[in-house]
Tab-separated table of C-alpha atoms in Angstrom:
chain	number	residue	atom	x	y	z
A	476	MET	CA	91.920	141.156	-33.365
A	477	LYS	CA	90.930	139.555	-36.766
A	478	ASN	CA	94.448	139.207	-37.718
A	479	LEU	CA	95.379	137.325	-34.197
A	480	THR	CA	92.239	134.927	-34.793
A	481	PHE	CA	93.469	134.102	-38.323
A	482	PHE	CA	96.779	133.468	-37.033
A	483	VAL	CA	95.655	131.003	-34.426
A	484	PHE	CA	93.237	129.418	-37.214
A	485	LEU	CA	96.136	129.059	-39.383
A	486	THR	CA	98.375	127.520	-36.749
A	487	VAL	CA	95.676	124.864	-35.781
A	488	ILE	CA	95.114	123.907	-39.517
A	489	ILE	CA	98.989	123.826	-39.922
A	490	SER	CA	99.610	121.593	-36.531
A	491	SER	CA	96.481	119.121	-37.600
A	492	CYS	CA	98.185	118.436	-41.224
A	493	LYS	CA	101.560	117.807	-39.376
A	494	GLN	CA	99.763	115.632	-36.924
A	495	GLU	CA	97.823	113.732	-39.414
A	496	ARG	CA	100.871	112.759	-41.307
A	497	LYS	CA	102.421	111.423	-37.934
A	498	ASP	CA	99.357	109.319	-37.229
A	499	PRO	CA	100.550	105.690	-37.904
A	500	ALA	CA	96.927	104.971	-38.501
A	501	ILE	CA	96.188	107.094	-41.627
A	502	PHE	CA	96.393	105.146	-44.968
A	503	TYR	CA	98.410	107.061	-47.763
A	504	TYR	CA	99.418	105.855	-51.445
A	505	PRO	CA	103.529	105.237	-50.966
A	506	ALA	CA	105.999	106.309	-53.027
A	507	GLU	CA	107.349	103.956	-55.688
A	508	TRP	CA	110.968	104.089	-53.872
A	509	GLU	CA	109.272	102.785	-50.857
A	510	PRO	CA	109.652	99.029	-49.983
A	511	GLN	CA	107.934	96.384	-52.350
A	512	GLU	CA	106.331	93.132	-51.727
A	513	ALA	CA	105.612	92.371	-55.560
A	514	ILE	CA	105.136	93.496	-59.082
A	515	LEU	CA	102.357	92.738	-60.850
A	516	LEU	CA	102.696	92.100	-64.939
A	517	GLY	CA	99.931	90.925	-67.157
A	518	TRP	CA	100.196	88.834	-70.289
A	519	ALA	CA	97.584	87.727	-72.847
A	520	GLU	CA	98.113	84.716	-75.308
A	521	ARG	CA	96.670	87.050	-78.263
A	522	GLU	CA	99.488	89.309	-77.901
A	523	PRO	CA	102.889	87.101	-77.736
A	524	GLU	CA	104.522	90.121	-79.323
A	525	PHE	CA	104.430	91.455	-75.627
A	526	PHE	CA	106.022	87.841	-74.319
A	527	PRO	CA	109.845	89.083	-74.558
A	528	LEU	CA	109.048	92.481	-72.540
A	529	ALA	CA	107.323	90.120	-69.885
A	530	ALA	CA	110.380	87.944	-69.585
A	531	ASP	CA	113.021	90.596	-69.669
A	532	VAL	CA	111.021	92.453	-66.583
A	533	ALA	CA	110.738	89.164	-64.805
A	534	ARG	CA	114.470	88.462	-65.294
A	535	ALA	CA	115.535	91.851	-63.979
A	536	LEU	CA	113.370	91.832	-60.778
A	537	GLU	CA	114.612	88.117	-60.131
A	538	GLY	CA	116.087	88.047	-56.514
A	539	SER	CA	114.598	91.593	-55.546
A	540	THR	CA	110.951	91.702	-55.978
A	541	SER	CA	108.595	88.838	-56.340
A	542	VAL	CA	106.846	88.763	-59.590
A	543	ILE	CA	102.911	88.169	-59.932
A	544	PHE	CA	101.594	87.495	-63.647
A	545	VAL	CA	98.030	88.306	-64.148
A	546	SER	CA	95.784	87.134	-67.397
A	547	ASP	CA	92.082	86.637	-68.126
A	548	THR	CA	90.563	83.214	-67.094
A	549	SER	CA	90.151	82.261	-70.576
A	550	GLU	CA	93.908	81.915	-71.062
A	551	ASN	CA	96.003	78.815	-70.653
A	552	PRO	CA	98.943	79.628	-68.585
A	553	GLN	CA	100.865	76.687	-69.865
A	554	VAL	CA	101.631	78.607	-72.947
A	555	PHE	CA	103.069	81.405	-71.221
A	556	LYS	CA	104.981	79.042	-68.700
A	557	GLU	CA	106.742	77.276	-71.737
A	558	TYR	CA	107.758	80.432	-73.230
A	559	LEU	CA	109.213	81.769	-69.891
A	560	VAL	CA	111.215	78.203	-69.347
A	561	GLU	CA	112.501	78.552	-72.904
A	562	ASN	CA	113.854	81.782	-72.242
A	563	GLY	CA	115.675	80.476	-69.085
A	564	LEU	CA	113.487	81.332	-66.504
A	565	ASP	CA	112.120	79.421	-63.299
A	566	THR	CA	108.256	79.569	-63.568
A	567	ALA	CA	108.068	78.032	-59.687
A	568	SER	CA	109.515	81.453	-58.555
A	569	PHE	CA	106.471	83.207	-59.942
A	570	THR	CA	102.825	83.675	-58.876
A	571	PHE	CA	100.412	83.066	-61.647
A	572	LEU	CA	96.879	84.998	-61.328
A	573	THR	CA	93.731	84.528	-63.440
A	574	ILE	CA	90.592	86.559	-63.016
A	575	PRO	CA	88.294	88.327	-65.639
A	576	ILE	CA	90.375	90.948	-67.394
A	577	ARG	CA	90.093	92.506	-70.698
A	578	GLN	CA	93.187	94.110	-71.279
A	579	ALA	CA	95.983	92.415	-68.706
A	580	LEU	CA	98.692	94.581	-70.131
A	581	ALA	CA	97.282	97.640	-68.853
A	582	LEU	CA	98.000	96.923	-64.927
A	583	ARG	CA	99.416	100.015	-64.183
A	584	ASP	CA	95.942	101.929	-65.371
A	585	ILE	CA	93.426	99.236	-64.303
A	586	GLY	CA	95.275	97.559	-60.995
A	587	PRO	CA	94.331	98.014	-57.704
A	588	VAL	CA	96.027	101.394	-56.104
A	589	TYR	CA	97.447	100.152	-52.875
A	590	LEU	CA	97.439	101.957	-49.477
A	591	ILE	CA	99.554	101.363	-46.382
A	592	ASN	CA	99.465	102.723	-42.846
A	593	GLY	CA	102.471	102.841	-39.935
A	594	LEU	CA	100.293	100.027	-38.384
A	595	GLY	CA	101.422	97.506	-41.092
A	596	GLU	CA	97.666	97.455	-42.740
A	597	LYS	CA	96.896	97.562	-46.248
A	598	LYS	CA	93.758	98.631	-48.267
A	599	ALA	CA	93.223	99.129	-52.076
A	600	VAL	CA	91.363	101.868	-54.023
A	601	ASP	CA	89.131	101.279	-57.166
A	602	PHE	CA	88.834	104.267	-59.294
A	603	ARG	CA	87.043	104.219	-62.384
A	604	TRP	CA	89.234	103.387	-65.471
A	605	SER	CA	89.151	106.510	-67.328
A	606	TYR	CA	88.856	104.988	-71.049
A	607	GLN	CA	85.381	103.144	-71.007
A	608	ASP	CA	83.552	106.648	-69.957
A	609	PHE	CA	85.949	108.242	-72.718
A	610	PHE	CA	84.948	105.871	-75.503
A	611	GLU	CA	81.506	106.031	-74.851
A	612	ARG	CA	81.366	109.918	-74.988
A	613	PHE	CA	83.522	109.622	-77.980
A	614	LEU	CA	80.873	107.096	-79.657
A	615	ILE	CA	78.153	109.780	-78.815
A	616	GLU	CA	80.031	112.647	-80.439
A	617	LYS	CA	80.738	110.696	-83.616
A	618	GLY	CA	76.986	110.345	-83.836
A	619	GLU	CA	76.010	107.129	-82.125
A	620	GLU	CA	72.426	107.052	-79.925
A	621	PRO	CA	73.222	107.111	-76.065
A	622	ASP	CA	71.974	103.957	-75.379
A	623	SER	CA	73.944	102.063	-78.111
A	624	ALA	CA	77.208	103.803	-77.025
A	625	LYS	CA	76.928	102.658	-73.577
A	626	VAL	CA	76.437	98.825	-74.776
A	627	TYR	CA	79.403	99.022	-77.061
A	628	ALA	CA	81.506	100.875	-74.161
A	629	SER	CA	80.608	97.935	-71.902
A	630	PHE	CA	82.895	95.862	-73.672
A	631	PHE	CA	85.494	97.164	-71.150
A	632	ASP	CA	83.575	96.364	-67.985
A	633	ARG	CA	85.863	93.698	-66.824
A	634	ASN	CA	88.628	96.397	-66.682
A	635	GLN	CA	86.279	98.056	-64.294
A	636	LYS	CA	86.416	95.260	-62.056
A	637	THR	CA	90.151	94.067	-62.034
A	638	ASP	CA	91.245	96.480	-59.135
A	639	SER	CA	88.794	94.817	-56.490
A	640	LEU	CA	89.276	91.186	-57.973
A	641	ILE	CA	92.880	91.620	-57.378
A	642	ALA	CA	92.747	92.900	-54.077
A	643	ALA	CA	89.914	90.640	-53.017
A	644	ARG	CA	92.112	87.796	-53.743
A	645	ASN	CA	94.538	88.809	-51.094
A	646	GLY	CA	91.716	89.710	-48.479
A	647	ILE	CA	92.274	93.379	-48.825
A	648	GLU	CA	89.776	95.938	-48.045
A	649	VAL	CA	88.533	98.096	-51.013
A	650	ILE	CA	87.716	101.857	-51.087
A	651	THR	CA	85.281	102.426	-53.993
A	652	SER	CA	85.332	105.816	-55.715
A	653	SER	CA	83.465	106.986	-58.674
A	654	LEU	CA	86.579	109.312	-59.946
A	655	ASN	CA	88.159	108.474	-63.255
A	656	LEU	CA	91.565	107.913	-62.664
A	657	ASP	CA	94.152	105.792	-64.333
A	658	GLY	CA	97.404	104.636	-61.933
A	659	GLY	CA	99.569	106.098	-64.872
A	660	ALA	CA	97.960	109.400	-63.858
A	661	ILE	CA	99.145	109.085	-60.423
A	662	GLU	CA	102.339	110.488	-59.349
A	663	VAL	CA	102.994	111.045	-55.679
A	664	ASN	CA	105.855	111.646	-53.393
A	665	GLY	CA	104.730	109.621	-50.344
A	666	LYS	CA	104.668	112.698	-48.285
A	667	GLY	CA	101.382	113.996	-49.315
A	668	THR	CA	102.146	115.753	-52.594
A	669	ILE	CA	100.520	114.857	-55.751
A	670	LEU	CA	101.306	115.971	-59.309
A	671	LEU	CA	98.178	116.144	-61.739
A	672	ASN	CA	97.994	116.821	-65.477
A	673	GLU	CA	94.996	119.457	-65.175
A	674	GLU	CA	93.747	118.905	-68.728
A	675	TRP	CA	93.749	115.105	-68.715
A	676	MET	CA	91.807	115.052	-65.280
A	677	PHE	CA	88.996	117.554	-66.476
A	678	MET	CA	88.938	115.582	-69.805
A	679	VAL	CA	88.382	112.288	-67.923
A	680	ASN	CA	86.209	113.840	-65.431
A	681	PRO	CA	84.189	116.867	-67.360
A	682	THR	CA	81.614	117.409	-64.883
A	683	SER	CA	83.855	117.525	-61.885
A	684	THR	CA	85.636	120.612	-60.141
A	685	LYS	CA	88.942	120.731	-59.026
A	686	GLU	CA	87.567	121.440	-55.645
A	687	SER	CA	85.607	118.051	-55.707
A	688	MET	CA	88.672	115.947	-57.345
A	689	GLU	CA	90.868	117.190	-54.846
A	690	GLN	CA	88.480	116.297	-51.492
A	691	GLU	CA	88.296	112.694	-53.693
A	692	LEU	CA	91.820	112.193	-53.848
A	693	GLN	CA	92.447	113.241	-50.202
A	694	ARG	CA	89.561	111.062	-49.297
A	695	THR	CA	90.885	108.112	-51.114
A	696	LEU	CA	95.011	108.263	-51.626
A	697	GLY	CA	95.747	110.545	-48.179
A	698	VAL	CA	97.160	113.341	-50.204
A	699	HIS	CA	96.639	116.832	-49.111
A	700	HIS	CA	98.942	119.071	-51.279
A	701	PHE	CA	98.077	119.435	-54.966
A	702	ILE	CA	100.101	120.380	-57.840
A	703	TRP	CA	98.231	120.701	-61.138
A	704	VAL	CA	100.449	120.979	-64.284
A	705	GLY	CA	100.417	121.321	-68.033
A	706	LYS	CA	99.632	119.126	-70.703
A	707	GLY	CA	101.645	115.610	-71.382
A	708	LEU	CA	103.888	114.825	-74.450
A	709	VAL	CA	102.601	114.747	-78.035
A	710	GLU	CA	103.412	111.298	-78.336
A	711	ASP	CA	101.364	110.445	-75.779
A	712	GLY	CA	98.090	112.094	-77.325
A	713	ASP	CA	94.543	110.841	-77.471
A	714	VAL	CA	94.359	108.915	-81.007
A	715	SER	CA	90.828	110.461	-82.078
A	716	LYS	CA	92.843	114.134	-81.903
A	717	ILE	CA	95.400	115.087	-84.463
A	718	ILE	CA	97.768	117.578	-82.656
A	719	ILE	CA	100.498	118.064	-84.808
A	720	PRO	CA	98.866	117.838	-88.999
A	721	GLY	CA	99.813	114.770	-90.321
A	722	TYR	CA	100.874	112.733	-87.133
A	723	VAL	CA	98.955	110.636	-84.793
A	724	THR	CA	99.523	108.378	-81.618
A	725	MET	CA	97.793	105.885	-79.794
A	726	GLY	CA	98.436	107.200	-76.286
A	727	THR	CA	96.731	108.078	-73.179
A	728	ALA	CA	95.948	111.569	-73.708
A	729	GLY	CA	98.386	112.928	-71.042
A	730	HIS	CA	99.502	110.322	-68.404
A	731	THR	CA	102.144	111.889	-65.681
A	732	ASP	CA	104.146	108.779	-66.017
A	733	GLU	CA	105.357	109.691	-69.526
A	734	TYR	CA	106.762	113.095	-68.936
A	735	ILE	CA	106.842	114.132	-65.100
A	736	ARG	CA	108.105	111.798	-62.139
A	737	PHE	CA	109.268	112.235	-58.461
A	738	ALA	CA	112.559	110.923	-58.111
A	739	ASN	CA	112.409	111.254	-54.224
A	740	ALA	CA	110.194	113.539	-51.995
A	741	ASN	CA	111.590	116.666	-53.051
A	742	THR	CA	113.091	116.056	-56.545
A	743	ILE	CA	110.940	116.019	-59.754
A	744	LEU	CA	112.292	114.747	-63.196
A	745	LEU	CA	110.561	116.568	-66.123
A	746	ALA	CA	110.875	115.340	-69.968
A	747	TRP	CA	112.627	117.785	-71.738
A	748	VAL	CA	113.431	119.196	-75.114
A	749	ASP	CA	116.743	120.882	-75.677
A	750	GLU	CA	116.858	124.231	-77.206
A	751	LYS	CA	118.865	123.312	-80.124
A	752	GLU	CA	116.340	120.713	-80.972
A	753	LYS	CA	112.925	122.685	-80.521
A	754	ASP	CA	112.785	124.044	-84.073
A	755	LEU	CA	113.873	121.038	-85.903
A	756	HIS	CA	110.506	119.290	-86.028
A	757	PRO	CA	106.912	120.403	-85.375
A	758	VAL	CA	106.556	117.762	-82.575
A	759	HIS	CA	109.665	118.894	-80.940
A	760	THR	CA	108.242	122.385	-80.978
A	761	GLU	CA	104.872	121.629	-79.438
A	762	ASN	CA	106.813	119.245	-76.756
A	763	TYR	CA	109.079	122.231	-75.844
A	764	LEU	CA	106.132	124.600	-75.151
A	765	ARG	CA	104.443	122.151	-73.004
A	766	MET	CA	107.093	120.838	-71.018
A	767	LYS	CA	108.225	125.002	-70.659
A	768	GLU	CA	104.539	125.535	-69.330
A	769	THR	CA	104.961	122.736	-66.664
A	770	TYR	CA	108.806	123.882	-65.840
A	771	ASP	CA	107.140	127.480	-65.215
A	772	ILE	CA	104.639	125.978	-63.017
A	773	LEU	CA	107.409	123.940	-60.966
A	774	ILE	CA	109.704	126.641	-60.246
A	775	LYS	CA	106.808	128.659	-58.493
A	776	ALA	CA	105.457	125.193	-56.617
A	777	LYS	CA	106.612	124.067	-53.265
A	778	ASP	CA	106.196	121.033	-51.410
A	779	GLN	CA	103.785	119.910	-48.834
A	780	ASP	CA	106.383	121.672	-46.294
A	781	GLY	CA	106.818	124.582	-48.183
A	782	ARG	CA	110.202	123.699	-49.786
A	783	PRO	CA	110.981	124.251	-53.434
A	784	PHE	CA	111.556	121.282	-55.346
A	785	LYS	CA	114.645	120.340	-57.034
A	786	ILE	CA	113.767	119.945	-60.901
A	787	ILE	CA	115.932	117.725	-63.358
A	788	LYS	CA	115.432	117.899	-66.651
A	789	VAL	CA	115.600	114.567	-68.527
A	790	PRO	CA	116.368	114.350	-72.364
A	791	MET	CA	113.888	112.669	-74.583
A	792	PRO	CA	114.561	109.719	-77.209
A	793	ASP	CA	114.848	110.893	-80.526
A	794	LEU	CA	111.696	110.755	-82.347
A	795	ARG	CA	110.328	107.582	-83.708
A	796	HIS	CA	107.345	107.543	-86.322
A	797	ARG	CA	106.234	104.942	-88.788
A	798	PRO	CA	103.757	105.767	-92.153
A	799	ASN	CA	99.979	104.271	-91.450
A	800	VAL	CA	97.413	104.378	-94.381
A	801	VAL	CA	93.847	105.331	-93.153
A	802	VAL	CA	91.605	102.193	-93.852
A	803	GLU	CA	87.872	101.615	-93.227
A	804	LYS	CA	86.262	100.691	-89.633
A	805	TRP	CA	88.366	100.121	-86.580
A	806	ALA	CA	91.398	98.407	-88.271
A	807	MET	CA	94.918	98.813	-86.794
A	808	SER	CA	98.169	97.206	-87.993
A	809	ASP	CA	101.833	98.303	-88.232
A	810	SER	CA	101.066	99.751	-91.368
A	811	THR	CA	97.097	101.007	-90.958
A	812	ILE	CA	94.731	102.762	-88.702
A	813	GLY	CA	90.978	102.897	-89.118
A	814	LYS	CA	89.082	105.817	-89.919
A	815	GLU	CA	86.725	105.283	-86.982
A	816	TYR	CA	89.439	106.042	-84.534
A	817	PHE	CA	89.060	109.772	-85.356
A	818	ALA	CA	86.678	112.604	-84.214
A	819	PRO	CA	84.463	113.750	-87.099
A	820	ASP	CA	86.220	117.167	-86.923
A	821	GLN	CA	89.522	115.877	-87.580
A	822	GLY	CA	88.853	115.451	-91.566
A	823	VAL	CA	90.684	112.156	-91.712
A	824	GLN	CA	89.544	110.282	-94.919
A	825	VAL	CA	90.535	106.532	-95.974
A	826	GLY	CA	93.641	106.285	-98.329
A	827	ASP	CA	95.201	109.164	-95.835
A	828	THR	CA	98.679	108.549	-95.172
A	829	LEU	CA	99.580	109.852	-91.413
A	830	GLN	CA	102.576	109.354	-89.402
A	831	TYR	CA	102.409	107.142	-86.317
A	832	LEU	CA	104.201	108.199	-83.207
A	833	SER	CA	105.673	105.911	-80.771
A	834	SER	CA	104.964	106.706	-77.190
A	835	SER	CA	109.163	107.209	-76.445
A	836	SER	CA	110.030	108.365	-72.891
A	837	TYR	CA	112.857	107.898	-70.529
A	838	LEU	CA	110.562	108.781	-67.734
A	839	ASN	CA	108.373	105.685	-68.235
A	840	PHE	CA	110.781	103.891	-65.973
A	841	LEU	CA	110.167	101.652	-62.717
A	842	ILE	CA	111.656	101.721	-59.500
A	843	SER	CA	111.402	98.397	-57.377
A	844	ASN	CA	113.529	97.906	-54.467
A	845	ASP	CA	117.177	98.068	-55.241
A	846	LYS	CA	116.434	98.259	-59.205
A	847	VAL	CA	115.442	100.660	-61.217
A	848	LEU	CA	114.100	99.400	-64.880
A	849	LEU	CA	114.683	101.957	-67.714
A	850	PRO	CA	113.797	102.008	-71.138
A	851	THR	CA	116.759	101.733	-73.764
A	852	TYR	CA	116.701	103.358	-77.249
A	853	LEU	CA	119.995	102.695	-78.670
A	854	HIS	CA	119.300	99.674	-80.385
A	855	VAL	CA	116.779	101.661	-82.511
A	856	GLY	CA	119.085	104.305	-83.486
A	857	SER	CA	118.605	106.865	-81.010
A	858	SER	CA	121.259	109.278	-79.606
A	859	SER	CA	123.780	107.720	-77.148
A	860	GLU	CA	124.655	111.101	-75.827
A	861	LYS	CA	120.819	111.647	-74.282
A	862	GLU	CA	120.935	108.011	-73.038
A	863	GLU	CA	124.297	108.439	-71.383
A	864	ARG	CA	122.849	111.639	-69.755
A	865	VAL	CA	120.044	109.667	-68.753
A	866	LYS	CA	122.549	107.214	-67.123
A	867	GLU	CA	124.650	109.827	-65.314
A	868	ILE	CA	120.967	111.421	-63.923
A	869	PHE	CA	119.783	107.837	-62.628
A	870	SER	CA	123.117	107.053	-61.350
A	871	THR	CA	123.322	109.735	-59.377
A	872	LEU	CA	120.075	109.606	-57.914
A	873	TYR	CA	120.115	106.036	-57.207
A	874	PRO	CA	123.803	105.034	-56.192
A	875	ASP	CA	122.495	102.257	-54.275
A	876	LYS	CA	120.251	100.682	-57.025
A	877	THR	CA	121.210	98.757	-60.062
A	878	LEU	CA	120.168	100.370	-63.404
A	879	VAL	CA	118.498	97.595	-65.539
A	880	TRP	CA	118.163	98.882	-69.462
A	881	ILE	CA	114.927	96.812	-71.063
A	882	ASP	CA	113.651	97.379	-74.736
A	883	ALA	CA	110.054	98.092	-74.366
A	884	THR	CA	109.779	99.729	-77.927
A	885	THR	CA	107.066	97.319	-78.698
A	886	TYR	CA	105.034	98.715	-76.001
A	887	ASN	CA	105.757	102.044	-77.120
A	888	TRP	CA	104.060	101.768	-80.342
A	889	ASP	CA	100.985	100.672	-78.174
A	890	GLY	CA	101.056	103.728	-76.433
A	891	GLY	CA	102.785	102.766	-73.245
A	892	GLY	CA	105.878	101.713	-71.744
A	893	LEU	CA	107.978	99.861	-68.633
A	894	HIS	CA	105.701	101.864	-66.103
A	895	CYS	CA	102.515	101.276	-67.800
A	896	TYR	CA	103.062	97.430	-68.003
A	897	THR	CA	103.623	96.989	-64.386
A	898	LYS	CA	102.196	97.768	-60.902
A	899	GLN	CA	103.654	97.536	-57.796
A	900	VAL	CA	102.693	96.036	-54.396
A	901	PRO	CA	103.982	97.925	-51.357
A	902	LYS	CA	105.352	96.176	-48.473
A	903	VAL	CA	103.859	96.634	-44.838
A	904	ASN	CA	105.923	96.577	-41.992
């Protein structure tokens, strides 16, 4: 009798889940390959080194997806417009939006997470941007008084309002969440499944449980099937912690868009270090161990309908790093890095030379309607054999889309990439 009762209960649960997915009124976070209305791109006059990336992405999307350029209210859009015109772009075809924003080039992480449903309606989720709370805890760890740490971290307050402000400009209802979650850490297949970096989620939500985070993600994103995966790439590490002795990076500490992506509802792309490379460098060795851990999780995982995933291993571009000398305070340049960026237990001293890693990855790509924008590394001497393999993978996955190769290496040195720089606005029917 107990077995029969359990069977009936299980049948009801499964049936209700399937019915929920078919209900057109239910909101969900659409997969990136679903139709898009526009792409958000940021720019800042104080960071002109990123203007070429903005122009290249906008040019790649011409005739395919509308582009909305976002900047802080203090910026003069005419400066940027003149640059675009000089580079052969028609500014009349773009929308320019100004809002109070601290880091316009981080729209993937701080921009709105748009939800849609089958009735043609749209909402947006306003998660907390993780770095502000993380930075506050980091300052306390360094000996700062809690009240002072909160004041210093409030420098990033504008970033916390970015998603709500952009959504409000378009009259879109906003769902507020206290969960720390960046857009680059959200990877969904549009059918109810989400991939989550377990270490990263607990790092930015230290007082939460796995159950509470899953409940909040189900409430906000409409997902109901959770796959918790292993650590991210060394190149995407947290600057305050040295993972490999002598190496440092300015990454996100493990956003999924650097190492694991859905290619379609049942296919997962995973960054991979080849067997013949894994022992050639300590960074390769650590990355191999991390990706192998996630691969072992994925081969046992099932999708929301109980089917195994197809897993495709994607080569990583050749390792790139440059020497940076440790200097006083919070300084940062192409050749220096401030001591204050590091946690006290890291033993970093002024005058040390550390190898600064570029956050390079072929998986930091963007799908937008009939285009796939991919980073290229051939011009910086990376393996043509690897890039040709990446081309084969994406050409097979997306035979009806045009592959556009873009130089995003400037952003790689800043801890991001093409996907980090962009944010899609889904189209509703």
